[in-house]
Amino acid sequence: LLGHGLPGRDGWVHPASPWADPNGGHEFNVAKGNQMLDAAGYPRGPDGIRRTPAGAPLSFAISVAANEPQHVQAVQLMAQQVAAVGVKFTLNPLDPATLRQQRNTGSYDGAISNLESHAHADPDALFFFFHSMPPGPGQALFGGYSNPKFDALVDRAKMTIDINQRKQLLYQAQTVFAQDAPTQVLFYPEGDYAYRTAAYNGWVEDPGQGILTVRSFLPGYAKLGGASSSSSSSGPPWAVIGLIVGVVVVVGGGLVLRNRRRQIRSLDEA
């Protein structure tokens, strides 16, 4: 991104959001990853690629839209990183329609998608995308993730009025989410916008979302707090590229193979 972005966080929520776990982040630790994979019983084969106890190589195809150069480059960079722990990523570029069909069927190892900034600034997105309830009104069930502890925390958070108590519940939910890693946030790109002040100068910036929200058109919203005038702040609205790998999770900074494949269901790109 040539410096125009922030590293992804394992807890999903954008660090500029007031709901982001202040202790969240991401640990990149090759030595620790190798130690954990060794201890878990995944030895390296003669080609340097680790094997499962059944002898299958830890090799995964990551599907991307061929017309998205950032997605293609992201897989290429990740392939270099995971090679250091004996895991192989192979780039699988597809036309957008084929990629969408593949994601809908769940027949893939991993895929990259874009999600708009609101999905990472609003803490209710944790419930909306990752609660294990069957899809219903106002819920998407992104990725097929299921964890009863996570469900209980986001359920309580939605019913909690006290803002400090709600934050603590959401911080705990982000910790559980980071440990399970149903999705890996790769990075949060910044947005650059040009506008004519003579035409409209009421833009306000929401933390973690930027200026392109309905609140930019609510009179007096900038004075309510939680937003700043666009004329005095150039803070970015962020989107995210999230990697969904159905067979790999991150635990304590190391890669660990799950003992079976999980069907993955994905949303269409926003």
Coordinates of C-alpha atoms in Angstrom, one line a residue:
L1 CA 0.0 0.0 0.0
L2 CA 3.1 2.2 -0.2
G3 CA 2.6 3.2 3.5
H4 CA -1.1 4.1 3.1
G5 CA -2.6 1.6 5.5
L6 CA -2.3 -0.2 8.8
P7 CA -1.4 -3.8 9.7
G8 CA -4.3 -6.2 10.3
R9 CA -5.3 -7.1 13.8
D10 CA -6.3 -10.6 14.9
G11 CA -9.3 -9.3 16.8
W12 CA -11.0 -8.0 13.6
V13 CA -12.0 -4.5 14.9
H14 CA -10.0 -1.6 13.4
P15 CA -7.6 0.0 15.9
A16 CA -9.1 3.4 15.3
S17 CA -12.5 2.2 16.5
P18 CA -13.2 3.1 20.2
W19 CA -14.4 -0.5 20.5
A20 CA -11.0 -2.1 19.6
D21 CA -9.3 -4.2 22.2
P22 CA -6.3 -2.0 23.3
N23 CA -4.3 -5.2 23.9
G24 CA -5.1 -6.6 20.5
G25 CA -2.7 -6.8 17.5
H26 CA -0.8 -9.5 15.7
E27 CA 2.4 -11.4 16.6
F28 CA 4.7 -12.4 13.7
N29 CA 7.1 -14.9 15.2
V30 CA 8.7 -17.4 12.9
A31 CA 10.7 -19.2 15.6
K32 CA 7.6 -19.6 17.8
G33 CA 5.6 -20.8 14.8
N34 CA 8.2 -23.5 13.9
Q35 CA 8.3 -24.6 17.6
M36 CA 4.5 -25.0 17.8
L37 CA 4.3 -26.9 14.5
D38 CA 7.1 -29.2 15.6
A39 CA 5.4 -29.8 19.0
A40 CA 2.1 -30.5 17.2
G41 CA 3.6 -33.3 15.2
Y42 CA 3.9 -31.7 11.7
P43 CA 7.5 -32.6 10.5
R44 CA 9.1 -31.1 7.5
G45 CA 9.3 -33.3 4.4
P46 CA 12.3 -33.6 2.1
D47 CA 11.0 -30.6 0.1
G48 CA 10.8 -28.5 3.2
I49 CA 7.0 -28.6 3.3
R50 CA 5.5 -29.9 6.6
R51 CA 3.4 -33.0 6.6
T52 CA 0.3 -33.9 8.6
P53 CA 0.5 -37.1 10.7
A54 CA -1.3 -38.8 7.8
G55 CA 1.5 -37.6 5.4
A56 CA -0.4 -34.9 3.6
P57 CA 1.6 -31.7 2.8
L58 CA 0.6 -28.4 4.4
S59 CA -0.1 -26.9 1.0
F60 CA -3.1 -24.7 0.3
A61 CA -4.4 -22.8 -2.8
I62 CA -5.5 -19.3 -2.0
S63 CA -8.2 -18.0 -4.5
V64 CA -8.2 -14.4 -5.5
A65 CA -9.9 -12.2 -8.2
A66 CA -7.5 -12.0 -11.1
N67 CA -8.4 -8.4 -11.7
E68 CA -7.4 -7.4 -8.1
P69 CA -3.6 -6.8 -8.2
Q70 CA -3.4 -6.0 -4.4
H71 CA -5.0 -9.4 -3.7
V72 CA -2.6 -11.2 -6.0
Q73 CA 0.4 -9.5 -4.4
A74 CA -1.0 -10.2 -0.9
V75 CA -0.9 -14.0 -1.6
Q76 CA 2.6 -13.7 -3.1
L77 CA 3.8 -12.0 0.1
M78 CA 2.0 -14.4 2.4
A79 CA 3.5 -17.3 0.5
Q80 CA 7.0 -16.0 1.3
Q81 CA 6.1 -15.6 4.9
V82 CA 4.5 -19.0 5.6
A83 CA 7.3 -20.7 3.7
A84 CA 9.5 -19.9 6.6
V85 CA 7.4 -22.2 8.8
G86 CA 7.2 -25.0 6.2
V87 CA 3.7 -24.2 4.8
K88 CA 3.0 -23.7 1.1
F89 CA 0.6 -21.2 -0.4
T90 CA -0.3 -21.4 -4.1
L91 CA -1.9 -18.4 -5.9
N92 CA -5.2 -19.4 -7.6
P93 CA -6.3 -16.3 -9.7
L94 CA -9.9 -16.6 -11.0
D95 CA -12.3 -14.3 -12.8
P96 CA -14.7 -12.7 -10.2
A97 CA -17.8 -14.7 -11.2
T98 CA -15.9 -18.0 -10.8
L99 CA -14.4 -16.9 -7.5
R100 CA -17.9 -15.9 -6.2
Q101 CA -19.3 -19.2 -7.1
Q102 CA -16.4 -21.0 -5.5
R103 CA -16.8 -19.1 -2.3
N104 CA -20.6 -19.8 -2.2
T105 CA -20.0 -23.5 -2.4
G106 CA -17.2 -23.6 0.2
S107 CA -15.0 -25.7 -2.1
Y108 CA -11.7 -23.9 -1.5
D109 CA -8.7 -23.8 0.9
G110 CA -8.6 -20.0 1.3
A111 CA -9.8 -16.8 -0.4
I112 CA -9.3 -13.1 -0.1
S113 CA -12.2 -10.6 0.1
N114 CA -12.7 -6.9 0.6
L115 CA -15.0 -5.7 3.3
E116 CA -16.0 -2.0 3.7
S117 CA -14.8 0.0 6.6
H118 CA -18.1 -0.1 8.6
A119 CA -17.6 -3.9 9.0
H120 CA -14.5 -3.2 11.2
A121 CA -15.4 0.0 13.0
D122 CA -18.8 -1.1 14.3
P123 CA -18.4 -3.7 17.1
D124 CA -21.8 -5.2 16.2
A125 CA -20.1 -6.6 13.1
L126 CA -18.6 -9.3 15.4
F127 CA -22.1 -10.5 16.1
F128 CA -23.4 -9.9 12.5
F129 CA -20.6 -11.8 10.8
F130 CA -19.4 -14.4 13.3
H131 CA -22.2 -15.4 15.7
S132 CA -23.0 -19.1 15.0
M133 CA -26.8 -18.7 14.8
P134 CA -28.4 -19.7 11.5
P135 CA -28.6 -16.7 9.1
G136 CA -31.7 -14.6 9.7
P137 CA -32.7 -11.0 9.4
G138 CA -29.7 -8.7 10.0
Q139 CA -27.2 -11.6 10.2
A140 CA -24.7 -12.9 7.6
L141 CA -22.9 -15.9 9.2
F142 CA -19.6 -15.0 7.5
G143 CA -17.2 -18.0 7.2
G144 CA -19.1 -20.6 9.2
Y145 CA -17.4 -19.7 12.5
S146 CA -18.8 -21.3 15.6
N147 CA -17.7 -20.8 19.2
P148 CA -20.2 -20.9 22.2
K149 CA -18.0 -18.7 24.3
F150 CA -17.7 -16.1 21.6
D151 CA -21.5 -16.3 21.0
A152 CA -22.2 -15.7 24.7
L153 CA -19.9 -12.7 24.9
V154 CA -21.4 -10.9 21.8
D155 CA -24.9 -11.8 23.0
R156 CA -24.3 -10.1 26.3
A157 CA -22.6 -7.1 24.7
K158 CA -25.7 -6.5 22.5
M159 CA -27.9 -6.4 25.7
T160 CA -25.5 -4.3 27.8
I161 CA -26.3 -0.6 28.2
D162 CA -23.3 0.5 30.3
I163 CA -20.6 1.4 27.7
N164 CA -17.7 0.4 29.9
Q165 CA -19.2 -3.0 30.6
R166 CA -20.0 -3.5 26.9
K167 CA -16.4 -2.7 25.9
Q168 CA -15.0 -5.3 28.3
L169 CA -17.3 -7.9 26.9
L170 CA -16.3 -7.0 23.4
Y171 CA -12.6 -7.0 24.3
Q172 CA -13.0 -10.6 25.6
A173 CA -14.9 -11.5 22.4
Q174 CA -12.0 -10.1 20.3
T175 CA -9.5 -12.2 22.3
V176 CA -11.5 -15.4 21.7
F177 CA -11.8 -14.5 18.0
A178 CA -8.0 -13.9 17.7
Q179 CA -7.3 -17.2 19.3
D180 CA -9.6 -19.1 16.9
A181 CA -8.6 -17.0 13.9
P182 CA -11.6 -17.9 11.6
T183 CA -10.4 -15.0 9.4
Q184 CA -7.1 -13.2 9.1
V185 CA -7.2 -9.5 8.6
L186 CA -4.2 -8.6 6.4
F187 CA -4.4 -4.9 6.4
Y188 CA -6.6 -1.8 6.6
P189 CA -6.1 0.5 3.5
E190 CA -6.5 4.2 3.9
G191 CA -8.8 6.1 1.6
D192 CA -8.0 9.4 -0.2
Y193 CA -10.8 11.7 -1.2
A194 CA -11.0 15.0 -3.1
Y195 CA -13.9 17.3 -2.7
R196 CA -14.7 21.0 -3.4
T197 CA -15.4 23.0 -0.3
A198 CA -17.3 25.5 -2.4
A199 CA -19.8 22.7 -3.1
Y200 CA -20.0 21.2 0.3
N201 CA -17.8 21.6 3.4
G202 CA -19.8 19.6 6.0
W203 CA -17.7 16.4 5.9
V204 CA -16.9 14.8 9.2
E205 CA -14.7 11.8 10.0
D206 CA -15.8 8.9 12.0
P207 CA -13.0 7.0 13.7
G208 CA -12.3 3.9 11.7
Q209 CA -14.7 4.8 8.9
G210 CA -13.8 8.1 7.3
I211 CA -16.0 10.7 5.8
L212 CA -18.2 8.7 3.5
T213 CA -21.0 8.0 6.0
V214 CA -24.5 9.4 6.4
R215 CA -23.2 11.4 9.4
S216 CA -21.4 13.7 7.1
F217 CA -24.9 15.0 6.1
L218 CA -26.4 15.3 9.6
P219 CA -26.4 19.0 10.7
G220 CA -24.3 19.5 13.8
Y221 CA -23.0 15.9 14.0
A222 CA -19.4 17.0 14.3
K223 CA -20.1 18.8 17.5
L224 CA -21.5 15.7 19.2
G225 CA -18.2 14.0 19.6
G226 CA -16.8 10.8 18.0
A227 CA -16.1 12.6 14.8
S228 CA -13.9 15.4 13.6
S229 CA -14.1 18.1 10.9
S230 CA -12.7 17.0 7.6
S231 CA -11.1 20.4 7.2
S232 CA -8.9 19.9 10.2
S233 CA -8.3 16.2 10.0
S234 CA -7.1 13.9 7.2
G235 CA -7.7 10.6 9.0
P236 CA -8.5 7.8 6.7
P237 CA -11.6 5.7 6.1
W238 CA -10.4 2.1 6.1
A239 CA -11.5 -1.0 4.3
V240 CA -10.0 -4.4 4.9
I241 CA -8.7 -7.4 3.0
G242 CA -9.5 -10.5 5.1
L243 CA -8.1 -13.9 4.4
I244 CA -10.3 -16.9 5.2
V245 CA -8.3 -20.1 5.5
G246 CA -10.6 -23.0 6.3
V247 CA -7.9 -25.4 7.4
V248 CA -5.4 -23.1 9.2
V249 CA -5.8 -21.2 12.5
V250 CA -3.4 -19.0 14.4
V251 CA -2.7 -19.7 18.0
G252 CA -0.3 -17.6 19.9
G253 CA 1.4 -16.4 16.8
G254 CA 2.1 -19.8 15.3
L255 CA 0.3 -21.7 12.5
V256 CA -1.5 -24.9 13.5
L257 CA -3.3 -27.2 11.2
R258 CA -6.8 -28.2 12.1
N259 CA -7.5 -32.0 12.0
R260 CA -10.2 -31.7 9.3
R261 CA -11.4 -29.3 6.7
R262 CA -14.3 -27.0 7.5
Q263 CA -16.7 -25.9 4.9
I264 CA -16.4 -22.1 4.5
R265 CA -19.3 -19.8 3.4
S266 CA -18.4 -16.3 2.4
L267 CA -20.2 -13.1 1.7
D268 CA -20.0 -11.5 -1.7
E269 CA -17.7 -8.6 -1.8
A270 CA -19.3 -5.4 -0.5

